[in-house]
PDB file of C-alpha atoms in Angstrom:
ATOM      1  CA  GLU A  24     -13.123   5.597  14.829  1.00 83.00           C
ATOM      2  CA  ASN A  25     -15.717   7.929  13.279  1.00 84.00           C
ATOM      3  CA  ALA A  26     -14.456  10.850  15.351  1.00 86.00           C
ATOM      4  CA  GLY A  27     -14.533  14.362  13.896  1.00 88.00           C
ATOM      5  CA  LEU A  28     -10.746  14.670  14.186  1.00 92.00           C
ATOM      6  CA  THR A  29      -9.102  16.799  11.498  1.00 94.00           C
ATOM      7  CA  THR A  30      -5.533  16.465  12.804  1.00 94.00           C
ATOM      8  CA  PHE A  31      -3.756  13.816  14.814  1.00 95.00           C
ATOM      9  CA  VAL A  32      -0.118  13.534  15.838  1.00 96.00           C
ATOM     10  CA  ILE A  33       1.146  10.056  16.655  1.00 97.00           C
ATOM     11  CA  PRO A  34       3.591  10.317  19.572  1.00 97.00           C
ATOM     12  CA  GLU A  35       7.162   9.130  18.924  1.00 96.00           C
ATOM     13  CA  SER A  36       6.804   6.514  21.697  1.00 97.00           C
ATOM     14  CA  VAL A  37       3.984   4.612  19.914  1.00 97.00           C
ATOM     15  CA  THR A  38       5.001   1.228  18.495  1.00 98.00           C
ATOM     16  CA  TYR A  39       1.634  -0.121  17.293  1.00 97.00           C
ATOM     17  CA  LEU A  40      -1.493   1.417  15.772  1.00 97.00           C
ATOM     18  CA  GLY A  41      -4.501  -0.867  16.243  1.00 96.00           C
ATOM     19  CA  SER A  42      -7.120  -1.852  13.718  1.00 96.00           C
ATOM     20  CA  ASN A  43      -9.595   0.930  12.890  1.00 96.00           C
ATOM     21  CA  VAL A  44      -7.804   3.342  15.265  1.00 95.00           C
ATOM     22  CA  LEU A  45      -8.445   6.447  13.140  1.00 96.00           C
ATOM     23  CA  LYS A  46     -10.972   4.967  10.721  1.00 96.00           C
ATOM     24  CA  ALA A  47     -13.426   7.421   9.138  1.00 96.00           C
ATOM     25  CA  THR A  48     -11.879  10.517  10.695  1.00 96.00           C
ATOM     26  CA  LYS A  49     -11.350  13.762   8.793  1.00 96.00           C
ATOM     27  CA  ILE A  50      -7.549  13.863   9.072  1.00 97.00           C
ATOM     28  CA  THR A  51      -5.773  15.192   5.989  1.00 96.00           C
ATOM     29  CA  GLU A  52      -2.238  13.974   6.654  1.00 97.00           C
ATOM     30  CA  ILE A  53      -0.446  11.528   8.888  1.00 97.00           C
ATOM     31  CA  ASN A  54       3.210  10.957   9.764  1.00 97.00           C
ATOM     32  CA  ILE A  55       4.146   7.463  10.902  1.00 97.00           C
ATOM     33  CA  PRO A  56       6.940   7.837  13.496  1.00 97.00           C
ATOM     34  CA  ALA A  57      10.121   5.738  13.452  1.00 97.00           C
ATOM     35  CA  ASN A  58       9.092   3.584  16.439  1.00 97.00           C
ATOM     36  CA  VAL A  59       5.845   2.314  14.889  1.00 98.00           C
ATOM     37  CA  GLU A  60       6.368  -1.322  13.883  1.00 98.00           C
ATOM     38  CA  SER A  61       2.843  -2.371  12.945  1.00 98.00           C
ATOM     39  CA  ILE A  62      -0.359  -0.742  11.754  1.00 98.00           C
ATOM     40  CA  GLY A  63      -3.563  -2.776  12.022  1.00 97.00           C
ATOM     41  CA  ASP A  64      -6.028  -3.368   9.212  1.00 97.00           C
ATOM     42  CA  GLY A  65      -8.478  -0.516   8.725  1.00 97.00           C
ATOM     43  CA  ALA A  66      -6.407   1.966  10.765  1.00 97.00           C
ATOM     44  CA  PHE A  67      -7.041   4.841   8.324  1.00 97.00           C
ATOM     45  CA  ALA A  68      -9.860   3.324   6.250  1.00 96.00           C
ATOM     46  CA  ASN A  69     -12.492   5.743   4.990  1.00 95.00           C
ATOM     47  CA  CYS A  70     -10.446   8.791   5.963  1.00 95.00           C
ATOM     48  CA  SER A  71     -11.751  10.414   2.789  1.00 93.00           C
ATOM     49  CA  SER A  72      -9.813  13.647   3.403  1.00 95.00           C
ATOM     50  CA  LEU A  73      -6.444  11.904   3.895  1.00 96.00           C
ATOM     51  CA  VAL A  74      -4.108  13.020   1.089  1.00 96.00           C
ATOM     52  CA  THR A  75      -0.618  12.603   2.592  1.00 96.00           C
ATOM     53  CA  VAL A  76       1.086   9.800   4.491  1.00 96.00           C
ATOM     54  CA  THR A  77       4.793   9.921   5.341  1.00 96.00           C
ATOM     55  CA  PHE A  78       6.993   7.333   6.987  1.00 96.00           C
ATOM     56  CA  ALA A  79       9.727   8.594   9.314  1.00 96.00           C
ATOM     57  CA  PRO A  80      13.035   6.863   8.611  1.00 95.00           C
ATOM     58  CA  GLY A  81      14.288   4.426  11.201  1.00 94.00           C
ATOM     59  CA  THR A  82      15.681   0.966  11.794  1.00 94.00           C
ATOM     60  CA  LYS A  83      12.570  -0.856  13.001  1.00 96.00           C
ATOM     61  CA  PRO A  84      10.654  -2.856  10.353  1.00 97.00           C
ATOM     62  CA  LEU A  85       7.084  -1.708   9.705  1.00 98.00           C
ATOM     63  CA  THR A  86       4.109  -3.756   8.479  1.00 98.00           C
ATOM     64  CA  LEU A  87       1.100  -2.063   6.894  1.00 97.00           C
ATOM     65  CA  GLY A  88      -1.891  -4.265   7.674  1.00 97.00           C
ATOM     66  CA  THR A  89      -1.917  -8.052   7.324  1.00 97.00           C
ATOM     67  CA  LEU A  90      -2.064 -10.620   4.542  1.00 97.00           C
ATOM     68  CA  ALA A  91      -4.965 -12.266   6.422  1.00 96.00           C
ATOM     69  CA  ASN A  92      -7.394  -9.341   5.952  1.00 95.00           C
ATOM     70  CA  THR A  93     -10.468 -10.480   4.017  1.00 93.00           C
ATOM     71  CA  ASN A  94     -12.574  -7.320   4.241  1.00 92.00           C
ATOM     72  CA  THR A  95     -12.178  -4.879   1.339  1.00 88.00           C
ATOM     73  CA  SER A  96     -13.340  -1.902   3.381  1.00 90.00           C
ATOM     74  CA  ASN A  97     -10.887  -2.753   6.153  1.00 93.00           C
ATOM     75  CA  GLY A  98      -7.761  -2.067   4.109  1.00 94.00           C
ATOM     76  CA  ILE A  99      -5.402   0.132   6.078  1.00 96.00           C
ATOM     77  CA  PHE A 100      -5.781   3.116   3.695  1.00 95.00           C
ATOM     78  CA  TYR A 101      -9.046   2.055   2.013  1.00 93.00           C
ATOM     79  CA  ASN A 102     -10.902   4.905   0.308  1.00 91.00           C
ATOM     80  CA  THR A 103      -8.434   7.703   1.056  1.00 93.00           C
ATOM     81  CA  LYS A 104      -7.262  10.372  -1.395  1.00 93.00           C
ATOM     82  CA  ILE A 105      -3.503   9.782  -1.398  1.00 94.00           C
ATOM     83  CA  ALA A 106      -2.120  10.789  -4.806  1.00 92.00           C
ATOM     84  CA  GLU A 107       1.556   9.911  -4.371  1.00 94.00           C
ATOM     85  CA  LEU A 108       2.896   7.208  -2.098  1.00 94.00           C
ATOM     86  CA  ILE A 109       6.575   6.867  -1.313  1.00 95.00           C
ATOM     87  CA  VAL A 110       6.880   3.674   0.703  1.00 95.00           C
ATOM     88  CA  GLY A 111       9.432   4.138   3.475  1.00 92.00           C
ATOM     89  CA  ASP A 112      12.507   1.934   3.380  1.00 96.00           C
ATOM     90  CA  ARG A 113      11.554   0.220   6.631  1.00 97.00           C
ATOM     91  CA  VAL A 114       8.156  -1.007   5.368  1.00 98.00           C
ATOM     92  CA  THR A 115       8.330  -4.803   4.951  1.00 98.00           C
ATOM     93  CA  LEU A 116       4.729  -5.720   4.136  1.00 98.00           C
ATOM     94  CA  ILE A 117       1.808  -4.062   2.360  1.00 97.00           C
ATOM     95  CA  GLY A 118      -1.221  -6.033   3.508  1.00 97.00           C
ATOM     96  CA  ALA A 119      -4.315  -7.243   1.709  1.00 97.00           C
ATOM     97  CA  TYR A 120      -6.620  -4.443   0.523  1.00 95.00           C
ATOM     98  CA  ALA A 121      -4.194  -1.869   2.016  1.00 95.00           C
ATOM     99  CA  PHE A 122      -4.884   0.790  -0.640  1.00 92.00           C
ATOM    100  CA  TYR A 123      -8.046  -0.683  -2.124  1.00 91.00           C
ATOM    101  CA  ASN A 124     -10.462   1.758  -3.761  1.00 86.00           C
ATOM    102  CA  GLN A 125      -7.807   4.403  -4.378  1.00 84.00           C
ATOM    103  CA  LYS A 126      -9.165   6.721  -7.014  1.00 83.00           C
ATOM    104  CA  SER A 127      -6.482   9.391  -6.544  1.00 89.00           C
ATOM    105  CA  LEU A 128      -3.264   7.350  -6.346  1.00 91.00           C
ATOM    106  CA  THR A 129      -1.151   8.022  -9.445  1.00 91.00           C
ATOM    107  CA  THR A 130       2.357   7.197  -8.176  1.00 93.00           C
ATOM    108  CA  LEU A 131       3.698   4.323  -6.077  1.00 94.00           C
ATOM    109  CA  THR A 132       7.425   4.367  -5.357  1.00 95.00           C
ATOM    110  CA  MET A 133       9.504   1.808  -3.507  1.00 96.00           C
ATOM    111  CA  GLY A 134      13.073   3.100  -3.424  1.00 94.00           C
ATOM    112  CA  PRO A 135      16.328   1.212  -4.038  1.00 95.00           C
ATOM    113  CA  ASN A 136      16.540   0.384  -0.301  1.00 96.00           C
ATOM    114  CA  SER A 137      12.921  -0.764  -0.018  1.00 97.00           C
ATOM    115  CA  GLN A 138      12.420  -3.759   2.288  1.00 97.00           C
ATOM    116  CA  VAL A 139       8.902  -4.635   1.064  1.00 98.00           C
ATOM    117  CA  THR A 140       8.740  -8.405   0.508  1.00 97.00           C
ATOM    118  CA  ASP A 141       4.985  -8.865  -0.016  1.00 97.00           C
ATOM    119  CA  ILE A 142       2.209  -6.918  -1.684  1.00 97.00           C
ATOM    120  CA  GLY A 143      -1.034  -8.482  -0.448  1.00 96.00           C
ATOM    121  CA  ARG A 144      -4.084  -9.416  -2.487  1.00 95.00           C
ATOM    122  CA  TYR A 145      -5.925  -6.383  -3.853  1.00 93.00           C
ATOM    123  CA  ALA A 146      -3.403  -4.097  -2.084  1.00 94.00           C
ATOM    124  CA  PHE A 147      -3.594  -1.555  -4.909  1.00 90.00           C
ATOM    125  CA  GLY A 148      -6.305  -3.187  -6.985  1.00 82.00           C
ATOM    126  CA  GLY A 149      -9.747  -1.701  -6.873  1.00 73.00           C
ATOM    127  CA  GLY A 150     -13.291  -2.212  -7.935  1.00 63.00           C
ATOM    128  CA  SER A 151     -12.871   0.271 -10.777  1.00 61.00           C
ATOM    129  CA  ALA A 152      -9.899   1.227 -12.902  1.00 57.00           C
ATOM    130  CA  THR A 153      -7.258   3.084 -10.936  1.00 75.00           C
ATOM    131  CA  LYS A 154      -5.075   6.016 -11.954  1.00 87.00           C
ATOM    132  CA  LEU A 155      -1.878   4.302 -10.743  1.00 89.00           C
ATOM    133  CA  ALA A 156       0.323   5.024 -13.758  1.00 90.00           C
ATOM    134  CA  ASN A 157       3.797   5.436 -12.204  1.00 92.00           C
ATOM    135  CA  LEU A 158       4.933   2.248 -10.505  1.00 92.00           C
ATOM    136  CA  THR A 159       8.367   1.468  -9.067  1.00 94.00           C
ATOM    137  CA  LEU A 160       8.653  -1.827  -7.200  1.00 96.00           C
ATOM    138  CA  GLY A 161      11.448  -2.457  -4.673  1.00 96.00           C
ATOM    139  CA  PRO A 162      14.466  -4.766  -5.077  1.00 96.00           C
ATOM    140  CA  ASN A 163      13.522  -7.062  -2.173  1.00 96.00           C
ATOM    141  CA  LEU A 164       9.965  -7.785  -3.291  1.00 96.00           C
ATOM    142  CA  LYS A 165       9.341 -11.541  -3.182  1.00 96.00           C
ATOM    143  CA  THR A 166       5.595 -12.065  -3.707  1.00 95.00           C
ATOM    144  CA  ILE A 167       2.943 -10.160  -5.625  1.00 95.00           C
ATOM    145  CA  HIS A 168      -0.297 -11.731  -4.404  1.00 96.00           C
ATOM    146  CA  PRO A 169      -3.477 -12.218  -6.516  1.00 95.00           C
ATOM    147  CA  TYR A 170      -5.042  -8.987  -7.774  1.00 93.00           C
ATOM    148  CA  ALA A 171      -2.392  -6.946  -5.894  1.00 94.00           C
ATOM    149  CA  LEU A 172      -2.053  -4.507  -8.791  1.00 92.00           C
ATOM    150  CA  ALA A 173      -5.285  -5.204 -10.654  1.00 90.00           C
ATOM    151  CA  ARG A 174      -6.603  -2.472 -12.940  1.00 89.00           C
ATOM    152  CA  ILE A 175      -3.539  -0.225 -12.624  1.00 90.00           C
ATOM    153  CA  ALA A 176      -2.898   2.249 -15.430  1.00 89.00           C
ATOM    154  CA  ALA A 177       0.899   1.820 -15.786  1.00 90.00           C
ATOM    155  CA  THR A 178       1.983   1.283 -19.405  1.00 89.00           C
ATOM    156  CA  THR A 179       5.206  -0.489 -18.409  1.00 90.00           C
ATOM    157  CA  ILE A 180       5.633  -2.732 -15.393  1.00 91.00           C
ATOM    158  CA  THR A 181       9.089  -3.838 -14.260  1.00 92.00           C
ATOM    159  CA  ILE A 182       9.196  -6.928 -12.054  1.00 93.00           C
ATOM    160  CA  PRO A 183      12.314  -7.032  -9.818  1.00 95.00           C
ATOM    161  CA  LYS A 184      14.458 -10.165 -10.134  1.00 93.00           C
ATOM    162  CA  SER A 185      13.818 -10.880  -6.422  1.00 94.00           C
ATOM    163  CA  VAL A 186      10.160 -11.746  -7.122  1.00 94.00           C
ATOM    164  CA  GLU A 187       9.624 -15.485  -6.800  1.00 86.00           C
ATOM    165  CA  PRO A 188       5.943 -15.840  -7.671  1.00 83.00           C
ATOM    166  CA  VAL A 189       3.748 -13.356  -9.428  1.00 89.00           C
ATOM    167  CA  ASP A 190       0.474 -14.899  -8.332  1.00 91.00           C
ATOM    168  CA  GLU A 191      -2.421 -15.432 -10.706  1.00 91.00           C
ATOM    169  CA  TYR A 192      -4.395 -12.342 -11.619  1.00 92.00           C
ATOM    170  CA  ALA A 193      -1.794 -10.070  -9.960  1.00 92.00           C
ATOM    171  CA  PHE A 194      -2.235  -7.543 -12.784  1.00 90.00           C
ATOM    172  CA  ASN A 195      -5.803  -8.445 -13.756  1.00 90.00           C
ATOM    173  CA  TYR A 196      -7.268  -5.835 -16.143  1.00 88.00           C
ATOM    174  CA  ALA A 197      -4.116  -3.704 -15.959  1.00 87.00           C
ATOM    175  CA  THR A 198      -3.534  -1.603 -19.082  1.00 86.00           C
ATOM    176  CA  ALA A 199       0.215  -2.319 -19.350  1.00 87.00           C
ATOM    177  CA  LYS A 200       1.632  -2.568 -22.841  1.00 86.00           C
ATOM    178  CA  GLU A 201       4.855  -4.185 -21.584  1.00 88.00           C
ATOM    179  CA  VAL A 202       6.001  -6.211 -18.595  1.00 87.00           C
ATOM    180  CA  ILE A 203       9.764  -6.374 -18.055  1.00 89.00           C
ATOM    181  CA  PHE A 204      11.343  -9.013 -15.843  1.00 89.00           C
ATOM    182  CA  GLU A 205      14.671  -7.791 -14.403  1.00 90.00           C
ATOM    183  CA  GLY A 206      15.877 -11.383 -14.302  1.00 78.00           C
ATOM    184  CA  GLY A 207      15.395 -11.484 -18.072  1.00 64.00           C
ATOM    185  CA  GLY A 208      12.528 -11.537 -20.515  1.00 52.00           C
ATOM    186  CA  THR A 209       9.418  -9.543 -21.277  1.00 49.00           C
ATOM    187  CA  ALA A 210       5.736 -10.265 -21.603  1.00 51.00           C
TER     188      ALA A 210
END
C-alpha cells in the first residue's frame, strides 16, 4: 500500500490478493492470473494511474471484493482510470463499491458465459454522474443491489431474465430512456 510501484506481476501461483494489497500504487495495468479466486476490498483502490485490468481465463471462480464492504474508498478498484471493463467469465461477484468513483469507465461488458450473480451496492455508482454508457449484463446475474448502477449514462438498460430482485435505487439518477426486461416488459 502507498508504494511507488509502477508495475507489478502477480505470480501464477497466487490464489488470493488481500485487502489494500496494492492500494495507492502507481501501477498502470494488472493481469489477474487464473489461480486467483478472491481479491480483497481496496486491493487496487486509489491506483489513479490504473487504466487496464484483465482476467486470465480459467476454471476457478473469482470474487471481486465483498458485499459486506461499507467503505466507499475501499472499493476494490475505487478511483482508478479504467475506461473499458470486460468482466472475465469466471468472476462470480462484484462487491460493494468495487468500481465506485469511476470517472473514466465508459463500457462494462459481461459476456454470454458470465458467471456474475451479484453486483454489490454502489459497485458502479458514484458520487457524481458516470460516463458508463455501454452496459451489457450477464445471463446469470441474480441480484442488482441498491445503487449498484446509480448515475450511469446508458440510454438503454437490458435486465437479464435471471435477475430476481432489482433492489431499490439500483439505477438511481441513471439517464436511461428505456429499461428492457428479458423476461418480458419494459419500463
